[in-house]
Amino acid sequence: MFSIAHIYFATKVSKRKSDLLVLGSILPDMAWTSKKTIDPLKIHGSIEELTEYLKKNKPDLLDLGEGIKLHLSLDYYAHEYKGGYAIANAGEINDAVTKLLGVEKGQESLMMAHNFIEGAVDLYLKDKTPETLELYQEVYDNIQTGQLLQFLSDYLGISVEDAEKEFNFFNSFINPSNLKTEKTYIENVFIPIIHIKFHKKPDFANTLKVFQRAREITKPTYERMLDEAIRLTINKS
């Protein structure tokens, strides 16, 4: 899932809205924008290792760890539970994605199609729960960058300078201003993601068509999926 869905899920499950929790709920996706500096499994894998690290070394950042844990929980429902909501629905637009990108149909096109499904959920949540994007903007404005970069440097074993470069690049995608409209979402999030993954920049109009089809697919079911994921995660805690 993308930022709005992760923030919505994390705050509903935890019933809290701390800056660190919200930031943690989106931070693991740095792994997918990283320019090979970050080990993906360190930030988007072993939550047990991260939790132990925070308890021993940075207990003031435990809420960040809780947000990261909840990010991984939602990804489980999007990617694995009952076949994964985003993966299962991606098949319906896989042909459209291969046409858009000019690539062969396969696992890579399916993964991009699943991104379109997740983006569609994000945009529905933006409209249905505007307070989620408002909360994100508040947290974004309050980010203590120095503290965050030091954590990333220490935990990931990279320099503060590299941590800053990675976070700034990640920020170019997840900045709340990019998520305010369908147009900004496509122009500033989706087309750049496609460029990273496929070294292609599809035109806006054709990308919009695929996005709109993804929205048609998810509209009847996305709320039920999120409600179930929230309920099951709360029951496990």
Coordinates of N, CA and C in Angstrom, one line a residue:
M1 N 0.8 -1.2 0.0 CA 0.0 0.0 0.0 C 0.9 1.3 0.0
F2 N 0.2 2.4 -0.2 CA 1.0 3.6 -0.2 C 0.7 4.5 1.0
S3 N 1.2 5.7 1.1 CA 1.3 6.4 2.3 C -0.1 6.6 3.1
I4 N -1.1 7.1 2.3 CA -2.4 7.4 3.0 C -3.0 6.1 3.6
A5 N -2.9 5.0 2.9 CA -3.5 3.8 3.4 C -2.7 3.3 4.7
H6 N -1.4 3.4 4.6 CA -0.5 3.0 5.7 C -0.8 3.9 7.0
I7 N -0.9 5.2 6.8 CA -1.2 6.0 7.9 C -2.6 5.7 8.5
Y8 N -3.6 5.6 7.6 CA -4.9 5.3 8.1 C -4.9 4.0 8.9
F9 N -4.3 2.9 8.3 CA -4.3 1.6 9.0 C -3.6 1.7 10.4
A10 N -2.4 2.4 10.4 CA -1.6 2.4 11.6 C -2.4 3.2 12.7
T11 N -3.0 4.3 12.4 CA -3.7 5.0 13.4 C -5.0 4.3 13.9
K12 N -5.6 3.6 13.0 CA -6.8 2.9 13.4 C -6.5 1.7 14.3
V13 N -5.4 1.0 14.0 CA -5.0 -0.2 14.8 C -4.5 0.3 16.1
S14 N -3.6 1.2 16.1 CA -3.0 1.6 17.4 C -3.8 2.6 18.2
K15 N -4.8 3.3 17.5 CA -5.6 4.3 18.2 C -4.7 5.4 18.7
R16 N -3.7 5.7 18.0 CA -2.7 6.8 18.4 C -2.3 7.5 17.1
K17 N -1.8 8.7 17.2 CA -1.5 9.6 16.1 C -0.2 10.3 16.3
S18 N 0.8 9.7 17.0 CA 2.0 10.4 17.3 C 2.8 10.6 16.0
D19 N 3.6 11.6 16.0 CA 4.4 11.9 14.8 C 5.3 10.7 14.4
L20 N 5.9 10.1 15.4 CA 6.8 9.0 15.1 C 6.1 7.8 14.5
L21 N 4.9 7.5 15.1 CA 4.1 6.4 14.6 C 3.7 6.6 13.1
V22 N 3.2 7.8 12.8 CA 2.8 8.1 11.4 C 4.0 8.0 10.5
L23 N 5.2 8.6 10.9 CA 6.3 8.5 10.1 C 6.8 7.1 9.9
G24 N 6.8 6.3 10.9 CA 7.2 4.9 10.8 C 6.3 4.1 9.9
S25 N 5.0 4.5 9.8 CA 4.1 3.7 9.0 C 4.4 3.8 7.5
I26 N 5.1 4.8 7.1 CA 5.5 5.0 5.7 C 7.0 4.7 5.4
L27 N 7.8 4.8 6.4 CA 9.2 4.7 6.2 C 9.8 3.5 5.5
P28 N 9.2 2.3 5.7 CA 9.8 1.1 5.1 C 9.9 1.2 3.6
D29 N 9.0 2.0 3.0 CA 9.0 2.1 1.5 C 10.2 2.8 1.0
M30 N 11.1 3.4 1.9 CA 12.4 3.9 1.4 C 13.2 2.8 0.8
A31 N 12.9 1.5 1.2 CA 13.7 0.4 0.6 C 13.5 0.3 -0.9
W32 N 12.3 0.8 -1.4 CA 12.0 0.6 -2.9 C 12.4 1.8 -3.7
T33 N 12.8 2.9 -3.0 CA 13.3 4.1 -3.8 C 14.8 4.2 -3.6
S34 N 15.4 3.3 -2.8 CA 16.8 3.4 -2.5 C 17.7 3.2 -3.7
K35 N 18.7 4.0 -3.8 CA 19.7 3.8 -4.9 C 20.8 2.8 -4.5
K36 N 20.4 1.6 -4.0 CA 21.3 0.5 -3.7 C 22.1 0.8 -2.4
T37 N 21.7 1.8 -1.7 CA 22.5 2.1 -0.4 C 21.9 1.3 0.7
I38 N 20.6 1.1 0.7 CA 19.9 0.5 1.8 C 19.6 -1.0 1.6
D39 N 19.9 -1.8 2.6 CA 19.5 -3.2 2.5 C 18.0 -3.3 2.8
P40 N 17.2 -3.7 1.8 CA 15.7 -3.7 1.9 C 15.2 -4.4 3.1
L41 N 15.9 -5.5 3.5 CA 15.4 -6.4 4.6 C 15.6 -5.7 5.9
K42 N 16.6 -4.7 6.0 CA 16.8 -4.0 7.3 C 15.6 -3.1 7.6
I43 N 15.0 -2.5 6.6 CA 14.0 -1.5 6.9 C 12.6 -2.0 6.5
H44 N 12.6 -3.1 5.7 CA 11.3 -3.6 5.2 C 11.2 -5.1 5.4
G45 N 11.8 -5.6 6.5 CA 11.9 -7.0 6.7 C 11.7 -7.5 8.1
S46 N 12.8 -7.6 8.8 CA 12.8 -8.2 10.2 C 12.4 -7.1 11.2
I47 N 11.2 -7.1 11.6 CA 10.7 -6.2 12.6 C 11.2 -6.6 14.0
E48 N 11.5 -7.9 14.2 CA 12.1 -8.3 15.5 C 13.4 -7.6 15.8
E49 N 14.3 -7.7 14.7 CA 15.6 -7.1 14.8 C 15.5 -5.6 15.1
L50 N 14.6 -4.9 14.4 CA 14.5 -3.5 14.6 C 14.0 -3.1 16.0
T51 N 13.0 -3.9 16.4 CA 12.4 -3.6 17.8 C 13.5 -3.8 18.8
E52 N 14.3 -4.8 18.7 CA 15.4 -5.1 19.7 C 16.4 -3.9 19.7
Y53 N 16.7 -3.5 18.5 CA 17.7 -2.4 18.3 C 17.1 -1.1 19.0
L54 N 15.9 -0.8 18.7 CA 15.3 0.4 19.3 C 15.2 0.3 20.8
K55 N 14.9 -0.8 21.4 CA 14.8 -1.0 22.8 C 16.1 -0.8 23.5
K56 N 17.2 -1.3 22.8 CA 18.5 -1.2 23.4 C 19.2 0.2 23.2
N57 N 19.0 0.7 22.0 CA 19.7 1.9 21.7 C 19.0 3.2 21.5
K58 N 17.7 3.1 21.2 CA 16.9 4.4 21.0 C 15.5 4.2 21.4
P59 N 15.3 4.0 22.8 CA 14.0 3.8 23.3 C 13.0 4.9 23.0
D60 N 13.5 6.1 22.8 CA 12.7 7.3 22.5 C 12.0 7.2 21.1
L61 N 12.5 6.2 20.3 CA 12.0 6.0 19.0 C 11.1 4.8 18.8
L62 N 10.6 4.2 19.9 CA 9.9 3.0 19.9 C 8.6 3.2 19.1
D63 N 8.0 4.4 19.1 CA 6.8 4.6 18.3 C 7.1 4.5 16.8
L64 N 8.3 4.9 16.4 CA 8.7 4.8 15.0 C 8.7 3.3 14.7
G65 N 9.2 2.5 15.6 CA 9.2 1.0 15.3 C 7.8 0.4 15.2
E66 N 6.9 1.0 16.1 CA 5.5 0.5 16.0 C 4.9 0.8 14.7
G67 N 5.2 2.0 14.2 CA 4.7 2.4 12.9 C 5.2 1.5 11.8
I68 N 6.5 1.2 11.8 CA 7.1 0.3 10.8 C 6.5 -1.1 10.9
K69 N 6.3 -1.6 12.1 CA 5.6 -2.9 12.3 C 4.2 -2.9 11.7
L70 N 3.5 -1.8 11.9 CA 2.1 -1.8 11.3 C 2.1 -1.6 9.8
H71 N 3.2 -1.0 9.3 CA 3.4 -0.9 7.8 C 3.5 -2.4 7.3
L72 N 4.3 -3.2 7.9 CA 4.5 -4.5 7.4 C 3.2 -5.4 7.6
S73 N 2.4 -5.1 8.6 CA 1.2 -5.8 8.8 C 0.2 -5.5 7.7
L74 N 0.0 -4.3 7.3 CA -0.9 -4.0 6.2 C -0.3 -4.6 4.9
D75 N 1.0 -4.5 4.7 CA 1.5 -5.1 3.5 C 1.2 -6.6 3.4
Y76 N 1.1 -7.3 4.5 CA 0.8 -8.7 4.6 C -0.6 -8.9 3.9
Y77 N -1.6 -8.0 4.3 CA -2.9 -8.2 3.8 C -3.0 -7.8 2.3
A78 N -2.1 -6.8 1.9 CA -2.1 -6.4 0.5 C -1.4 -7.4 -0.4
H79 N -0.5 -8.2 0.2 CA 0.4 -9.0 -0.7 C 0.2 -10.5 -0.5
E80 N -0.3 -10.9 0.7 CA -0.3 -12.4 1.0 C -1.6 -12.9 1.4
Y81 N -2.3 -12.3 2.4 CA -3.5 -12.8 3.0 C -4.6 -13.1 1.9
K82 N -5.1 -14.3 1.8 CA -6.1 -14.7 0.8 C -5.6 -14.3 -0.6
G83 N -4.3 -14.5 -0.9 CA -3.7 -14.2 -2.2 C -3.3 -12.7 -2.3
G84 N -3.5 -11.9 -1.3 CA -3.1 -10.5 -1.3 C -4.1 -9.7 -2.1
Y85 N -4.7 -8.7 -1.4 CA -5.7 -7.9 -2.1 C -5.2 -7.2 -3.4
A86 N -4.0 -6.6 -3.2 CA -3.5 -5.8 -4.4 C -3.0 -6.8 -5.5
I87 N -2.4 -7.9 -5.1 CA -1.9 -8.8 -6.1 C -3.0 -9.5 -6.8
A88 N -4.1 -9.9 -6.0 CA -5.2 -10.6 -6.7 C -5.9 -9.7 -7.7
N89 N -6.1 -8.4 -7.3 CA -6.8 -7.5 -8.2 C -5.9 -7.0 -9.4
A90 N -4.6 -7.1 -9.2 CA -3.7 -6.6 -10.2 C -3.8 -7.3 -11.5
G91 N -4.2 -8.6 -11.5 CA -4.4 -9.4 -12.7 C -5.3 -8.8 -13.7
E92 N -6.3 -8.0 -13.2 CA -7.3 -7.5 -14.0 C -6.8 -6.3 -14.9
I93 N -5.7 -5.7 -14.5 CA -5.1 -4.6 -15.3 C -3.7 -4.9 -15.8
N94 N -3.3 -6.2 -15.6 CA -2.0 -6.5 -16.1 C -1.8 -6.3 -17.6
D95 N -2.8 -6.6 -18.4 CA -2.7 -6.4 -19.8 C -2.5 -4.9 -20.1
A96 N -3.3 -4.1 -19.4 CA -3.3 -2.7 -19.7 C -1.9 -2.1 -19.3
V97 N -1.3 -2.6 -18.2 CA 0.0 -2.1 -17.8 C 1.1 -2.5 -18.8
T98 N 1.0 -3.8 -19.3 CA 2.0 -4.2 -20.3 C 1.9 -3.3 -21.5
K99 N 0.7 -3.0 -21.9 CA 0.5 -2.1 -23.1 C 1.1 -0.7 -22.8
L100 N 0.8 -0.2 -21.6 CA 1.2 1.2 -21.2 C 2.7 1.3 -21.2
L101 N 3.4 0.2 -20.7 CA 4.9 0.3 -20.6 C 5.6 -0.3 -21.7
G102 N 4.9 -1.0 -22.6 CA 5.6 -1.7 -23.7 C 6.5 -2.8 -23.3
V103 N 6.1 -3.6 -22.3 CA 6.9 -4.7 -21.8 C 6.1 -6.0 -22.0
E104 N 6.8 -7.1 -21.8 CA 6.1 -8.4 -21.8 C 5.4 -8.6 -20.5
K105 N 4.3 -9.3 -20.7 CA 3.4 -9.7 -19.5 C 4.2 -10.7 -18.6
G106 N 4.3 -10.4 -17.4 CA 5.0 -11.2 -16.5 C 5.0 -10.7 -15.0
Q107 N 5.9 -11.2 -14.2 CA 5.9 -10.8 -12.8 C 6.2 -9.3 -12.6
E108 N 7.1 -8.7 -13.4 CA 7.4 -7.3 -13.3 C 6.1 -6.4 -13.6
S109 N 5.4 -6.8 -14.7 CA 4.2 -6.0 -15.0 C 3.2 -6.2 -14.0
L110 N 3.1 -7.4 -13.4 CA 2.1 -7.7 -12.4 C 2.4 -6.8 -11.1
M111 N 3.7 -6.7 -10.8 CA 4.0 -5.9 -9.6 C 3.7 -4.4 -9.8
M112 N 3.9 -3.9 -11.1 CA 3.5 -2.6 -11.3 C 2.0 -2.4 -11.3
A113 N 1.3 -3.4 -11.8 CA -0.2 -3.4 -11.8 C -0.7 -3.3 -10.3
H114 N 0.0 -4.1 -9.5 CA -0.4 -4.1 -8.1 C -0.2 -2.7 -7.4
N115 N 0.8 -2.0 -7.9 CA 1.0 -0.6 -7.5 C -0.2 0.3 -7.9
F116 N -0.7 0.1 -9.0 CA -1.9 0.9 -9.5 C -3.1 0.6 -8.6
I117 N -3.2 -0.7 -8.2 CA -4.3 -1.0 -7.3 C -4.2 -0.3 -5.9
E118 N -2.9 -0.4 -5.4 CA -2.7 0.3 -4.1 C -2.9 1.8 -4.2
G119 N -2.4 2.4 -5.3 CA -2.6 3.8 -5.5 C -4.1 4.2 -5.5
A120 N -4.9 3.3 -6.2 CA -6.3 3.6 -6.2 C -6.9 3.6 -4.8
V121 N -6.5 2.7 -4.0 CA -7.0 2.7 -2.6 C -6.6 4.0 -1.9
D122 N -5.4 4.4 -2.1 CA -4.9 5.6 -1.5 C -5.8 6.8 -1.8
L123 N -6.2 6.9 -3.1 CA -7.0 8.1 -3.5 C -8.4 8.0 -3.0
Y124 N -8.9 6.8 -2.9 CA -10.3 6.7 -2.3 C -10.2 7.1 -0.8
L125 N -9.2 6.7 -0.1 CA -9.0 7.1 1.3 C -8.8 8.6 1.4
K126 N -8.1 9.2 0.5 CA -7.9 10.6 0.5 C -9.2 11.4 0.5
D127 N -10.1 10.9 -0.3 CA -11.4 11.6 -0.4 C -12.3 11.2 0.7
K128 N -12.3 10.0 1.2 CA -13.2 9.5 2.2 C -12.8 10.0 3.6
T129 N -11.5 10.0 3.8 CA -11.0 10.4 5.2 C -9.9 11.5 5.0
P130 N -10.4 12.7 4.6 CA -9.4 13.8 4.4 C -8.6 14.1 5.6
E131 N -9.1 13.7 6.8 CA -8.3 14.0 8.0 C -7.0 13.2 8.0
T132 N -6.9 12.1 7.3 CA -5.7 11.3 7.2 C -4.6 12.1 6.5
L133 N -4.9 12.7 5.4 CA -3.9 13.5 4.7 C -3.6 14.8 5.5
E134 N -4.5 15.3 6.2 CA -4.3 16.5 7.1 C -3.3 16.1 8.2
L135 N -3.5 14.9 8.8 CA -2.6 14.5 9.8 C -1.2 14.3 9.2
Y136 N -1.1 13.7 8.1 CA 0.1 13.5 7.4 C 0.9 14.8 7.2
Q137 N 0.2 15.8 6.7 CA 0.8 17.1 6.5 C 1.3 17.7 7.8
E138 N 0.5 17.5 8.9 CA 1.0 18.0 10.2 C 2.3 17.3 10.6
V139 N 2.3 16.0 10.5 CA 3.5 15.2 10.9 C 4.6 15.6 10.0
Y140 N 4.4 15.7 8.7 CA 5.5 16.0 7.8 C 6.1 17.4 8.1
D141 N 5.3 18.3 8.5 CA 5.8 19.6 8.9 C 6.6 19.6 10.2
N142 N 6.4 18.6 11.0 CA 7.1 18.5 12.3 C 8.3 17.5 12.3
I143 N 8.6 16.9 11.2 CA 9.7 15.9 11.2 C 11.0 16.5 11.7
Q144 N 11.5 15.8 12.7 CA 12.8 16.1 13.2 C 13.9 15.4 12.4
T145 N 14.3 16.1 11.3 CA 15.1 15.4 10.3 C 16.4 14.9 10.9
G146 N 17.1 15.7 11.8 CA 18.4 15.3 12.3 C 18.3 14.0 13.1
Q147 N 17.2 13.9 13.9 CA 17.0 12.6 14.7 C 16.8 11.4 13.8
L148 N 16.0 11.7 12.8 CA 15.6 10.6 11.8 C 16.9 10.1 11.1
L149 N 17.6 11.1 10.6 CA 18.8 10.7 9.8 C 19.9 10.0 10.6
Q150 N 20.0 10.4 11.9 CA 20.9 9.7 12.7 C 20.5 8.3 13.0
F151 N 19.2 8.1 13.2 CA 18.7 6.7 13.3 C 19.0 5.9 12.1
L152 N 18.6 6.4 10.9 CA 18.9 5.7 9.7 C 20.3 5.3 9.5
S153 N 21.2 6.3 9.8 CA 22.6 6.1 9.7 C 23.1 5.0 10.6
D154 N 22.7 5.0 11.9 CA 23.1 4.1 12.9 C 22.6 2.7 12.6
Y155 N 21.3 2.6 12.3 CA 20.7 1.3 12.2 C 21.0 0.6 10.8
L156 N 21.1 1.4 9.8 CA 21.3 0.8 8.4 C 22.8 0.7 8.1
G157 N 23.7 1.3 9.0 CA 25.1 1.2 8.7 C 25.6 2.0 7.5
I158 N 25.0 3.2 7.3 CA 25.4 4.1 6.2 C 25.7 5.4 6.8
S159 N 26.4 6.3 6.1 CA 26.7 7.6 6.6 C 25.5 8.5 6.7
V160 N 25.6 9.5 7.5 CA 24.5 10.5 7.7 C 24.2 11.1 6.3
E161 N 25.3 11.4 5.6 CA 25.2 12.0 4.2 C 24.4 11.1 3.3
D162 N 24.7 9.8 3.3 CA 23.9 8.9 2.4 C 22.5 8.8 2.9
A163 N 22.3 8.8 4.2 CA 20.9 8.7 4.8 C 20.1 9.9 4.3
E164 N 20.7 11.1 4.3 CA 20.1 12.3 3.9 C 19.7 12.2 2.4
K165 N 20.6 11.7 1.6 CA 20.3 11.6 0.2 C 19.2 10.6 -0.1
E166 N 19.2 9.5 0.6 CA 18.1 8.5 0.5 C 16.8 9.1 0.9
F167 N 16.8 9.7 2.1 CA 15.5 10.3 2.6 C 15.0 11.4 1.7
N168 N 15.9 12.2 1.2 CA 15.4 13.3 0.3 C 14.8 12.8 -1.0
F169 N 15.4 11.7 -1.5 CA 14.9 11.1 -2.7 C 13.5 10.5 -2.4
F170 N 13.4 9.7 -1.3 CA 12.2 9.2 -0.9 C 11.1 10.3 -0.7
N171 N 11.5 11.4 -0.1 CA 10.6 12.5 0.1 C 10.1 13.1 -1.2
S172 N 10.8 13.0 -2.3 CA 10.3 13.5 -3.5 C 9.1 12.8 -4.0
F173 N 8.9 11.5 -3.5 CA 7.7 10.8 -3.8 C 6.6 10.9 -2.8
I174 N 6.9 10.9 -1.5 CA 5.9 10.8 -0.5 C 5.5 12.1 0.1
N175 N 6.1 13.2 -0.4 CA 5.7 14.5 0.1 C 4.1 14.7 0.0
P176 N 3.5 15.1 1.1 CA 2.0 15.1 1.0 C 1.4 16.0 -0.1
S177 N 2.2 17.0 -0.6 CA 1.7 17.8 -1.7 C 1.5 17.0 -2.9
N178 N 2.2 15.8 -3.1 CA 2.1 15.0 -4.2 C 0.8 14.2 -4.2
L179 N 0.1 14.1 -3.1 CA -1.0 13.2 -2.9 C -2.3 13.8 -2.9
K180 N -2.4 15.1 -3.2 CA -3.6 15.9 -3.0 C -4.6 15.7 -4.1
T181 N -4.2 15.4 -5.3 CA -5.2 15.2 -6.4 C -4.7 14.0 -7.2
E182 N -5.6 13.5 -8.0 CA -5.3 12.4 -8.9 C -4.2 12.8 -9.9
K183 N -4.2 14.0 -10.3 CA -3.2 14.5 -11.3 C -1.8 14.6 -10.7
T184 N -1.7 15.1 -9.5 CA -0.4 15.2 -8.8 C 0.1 13.9 -8.4
Y185 N -0.8 13.0 -8.1 CA -0.4 11.6 -7.7 C 0.2 10.9 -8.9
I186 N -0.4 11.0 -10.0 CA 0.1 10.4 -11.2 C 1.4 11.0 -11.7
E187 N 1.5 12.3 -11.7 CA 2.6 13.0 -12.2 C 3.8 12.9 -11.3
N188 N 3.6 13.0 -10.0 CA 4.7 13.1 -9.1 C 5.1 11.8 -8.3
V189 N 4.2 10.8 -8.4 CA 4.4 9.5 -7.7 C 4.5 8.4 -8.8
F190 N 3.4 8.2 -9.6 CA 3.4 7.0 -10.4 C 4.3 7.0 -11.6
I191 N 4.3 8.1 -12.3 CA 5.2 8.2 -13.5 C 6.7 8.1 -13.0
P192 N 7.1 8.8 -12.0 CA 8.5 8.6 -11.5 C 8.8 7.2 -11.0
I193 N 7.8 6.5 -10.4 CA 8.0 5.1 -10.0 C 8.3 4.2 -11.2
I194 N 7.4 4.4 -12.2 CA 7.6 3.7 -13.4 C 9.0 3.9 -14.0
H195 N 9.4 5.2 -14.0 CA 10.7 5.5 -14.5 C 11.8 4.8 -13.8
I196 N 11.7 4.7 -12.5 CA 12.7 4.0 -11.7 C 12.7 2.5 -12.0
K197 N 11.6 1.9 -12.1 CA 11.5 0.5 -12.3 C 11.7 0.0 -13.8
F198 N 11.3 0.9 -14.7 CA 11.3 0.4 -16.1 C 12.1 1.4 -17.1
H199 N 12.6 2.5 -16.5 CA 13.3 3.4 -17.3 C 12.5 4.0 -18.5
K200 N 11.2 4.1 -18.2 CA 10.3 4.6 -19.2 C 9.4 5.7 -18.5
K201 N 8.9 6.7 -19.3 CA 8.0 7.7 -18.8 C 6.8 7.7 -19.7
P202 N 5.8 6.9 -19.3 CA 4.5 6.9 -20.1 C 3.8 8.3 -20.0
D203 N 3.0 8.6 -21.0 CA 2.3 9.9 -21.0 C 1.2 9.9 -20.0
F204 N 0.8 11.1 -19.6 CA -0.1 11.2 -18.5 C -1.5 10.6 -18.8
A205 N -2.0 10.9 -20.0 CA -3.3 10.4 -20.4 C -3.5 8.9 -20.4
N206 N -2.5 8.2 -20.9 CA -2.6 6.7 -20.9 C -2.4 6.1 -19.5
T207 N -1.6 6.8 -18.7 CA -1.4 6.4 -17.3 C -2.7 6.6 -16.5
L208 N -3.3 7.7 -16.8 CA -4.6 8.0 -16.1 C -5.6 6.9 -16.4
K209 N -5.7 6.5 -17.7 CA -6.7 5.4 -18.0 C -6.5 4.2 -17.2
V210 N -5.2 3.7 -17.0 CA -5.0 2.6 -16.2 C -5.4 2.8 -14.8
F211 N -5.0 4.0 -14.3 CA -5.4 4.4 -12.9 C -6.9 4.4 -12.7
Q212 N -7.6 4.9 -13.6 CA -9.1 4.9 -13.5 C -9.7 3.5 -13.5
R213 N -9.1 2.6 -14.3 CA -9.6 1.3 -14.3 C -9.3 0.6 -12.9
A214 N -8.1 0.9 -12.4 CA -7.8 0.4 -11.0 C -8.8 0.9 -10.0
R215 N -9.2 2.1 -10.1 CA -10.2 2.7 -9.2 C -11.6 2.0 -9.4
E216 N -11.9 1.7 -10.6 CA -13.2 1.0 -10.8 C -13.2 -0.4 -10.1
I217 N -12.0 -1.1 -10.2 CA -11.9 -2.4 -9.6 C -11.9 -2.4 -8.1
T218 N -11.3 -1.4 -7.5 CA -11.2 -1.4 -6.0 C -12.4 -0.7 -5.3
K219 N -13.1 0.1 -6.0 CA -14.2 0.9 -5.4 C -15.1 0.0 -4.5
P220 N -15.6 -1.2 -5.1 CA -16.6 -1.9 -4.3 C -16.0 -2.7 -3.1
T221 N -14.7 -2.8 -3.0 CA -14.1 -3.8 -2.0 C -13.1 -3.2 -1.1
Y222 N -12.5 -2.0 -1.4 CA -11.3 -1.6 -0.6 C -11.7 -1.4 0.8
E223 N -12.8 -0.8 1.1 CA -13.2 -0.6 2.5 C -13.3 -1.9 3.3
R224 N -13.9 -2.8 2.7 CA -14.1 -4.1 3.4 C -12.7 -4.8 3.7
M225 N -11.8 -4.7 2.7 CA -10.5 -5.2 2.9 C -9.8 -4.5 4.1
L226 N -9.8 -3.2 4.1 CA -9.2 -2.4 5.2 C -9.8 -2.7 6.5
D227 N -11.1 -2.8 6.6 CA -11.8 -3.1 7.8 C -11.4 -4.5 8.4
E228 N -11.3 -5.4 7.5 CA -10.9 -6.8 7.9 C -9.5 -6.8 8.4
A229 N -8.6 -6.1 7.6 CA -7.2 -6.1 8.0 C -7.0 -5.4 9.4
I230 N -7.7 -4.3 9.6 CA -7.7 -3.6 10.9 C -8.2 -4.5 12.0
R231 N -9.3 -5.2 11.8 CA -9.9 -6.0 12.8 C -9.0 -7.2 13.2
L232 N -8.5 -7.9 12.2 CA -7.6 -9.0 12.4 C -6.3 -8.6 13.1
T233 N -5.8 -7.5 12.7 CA -4.5 -7.0 13.4 C -4.7 -6.6 14.8
I234 N -5.9 -6.0 15.1 CA -6.2 -5.7 16.5 C -6.4 -6.9 17.3
N235 N -7.0 -7.9 16.8 CA -7.3 -9.2 17.5 C -6.0 -9.9 17.8
K236 N -5.0 -9.8 16.9 CA -3.7 -10.4 17.2 C -2.9 -9.8 18.2
S237 N -3.1 -8.5 18.5 CA -2.3 -7.7 19.4 C -2.6 -8.0 20.9

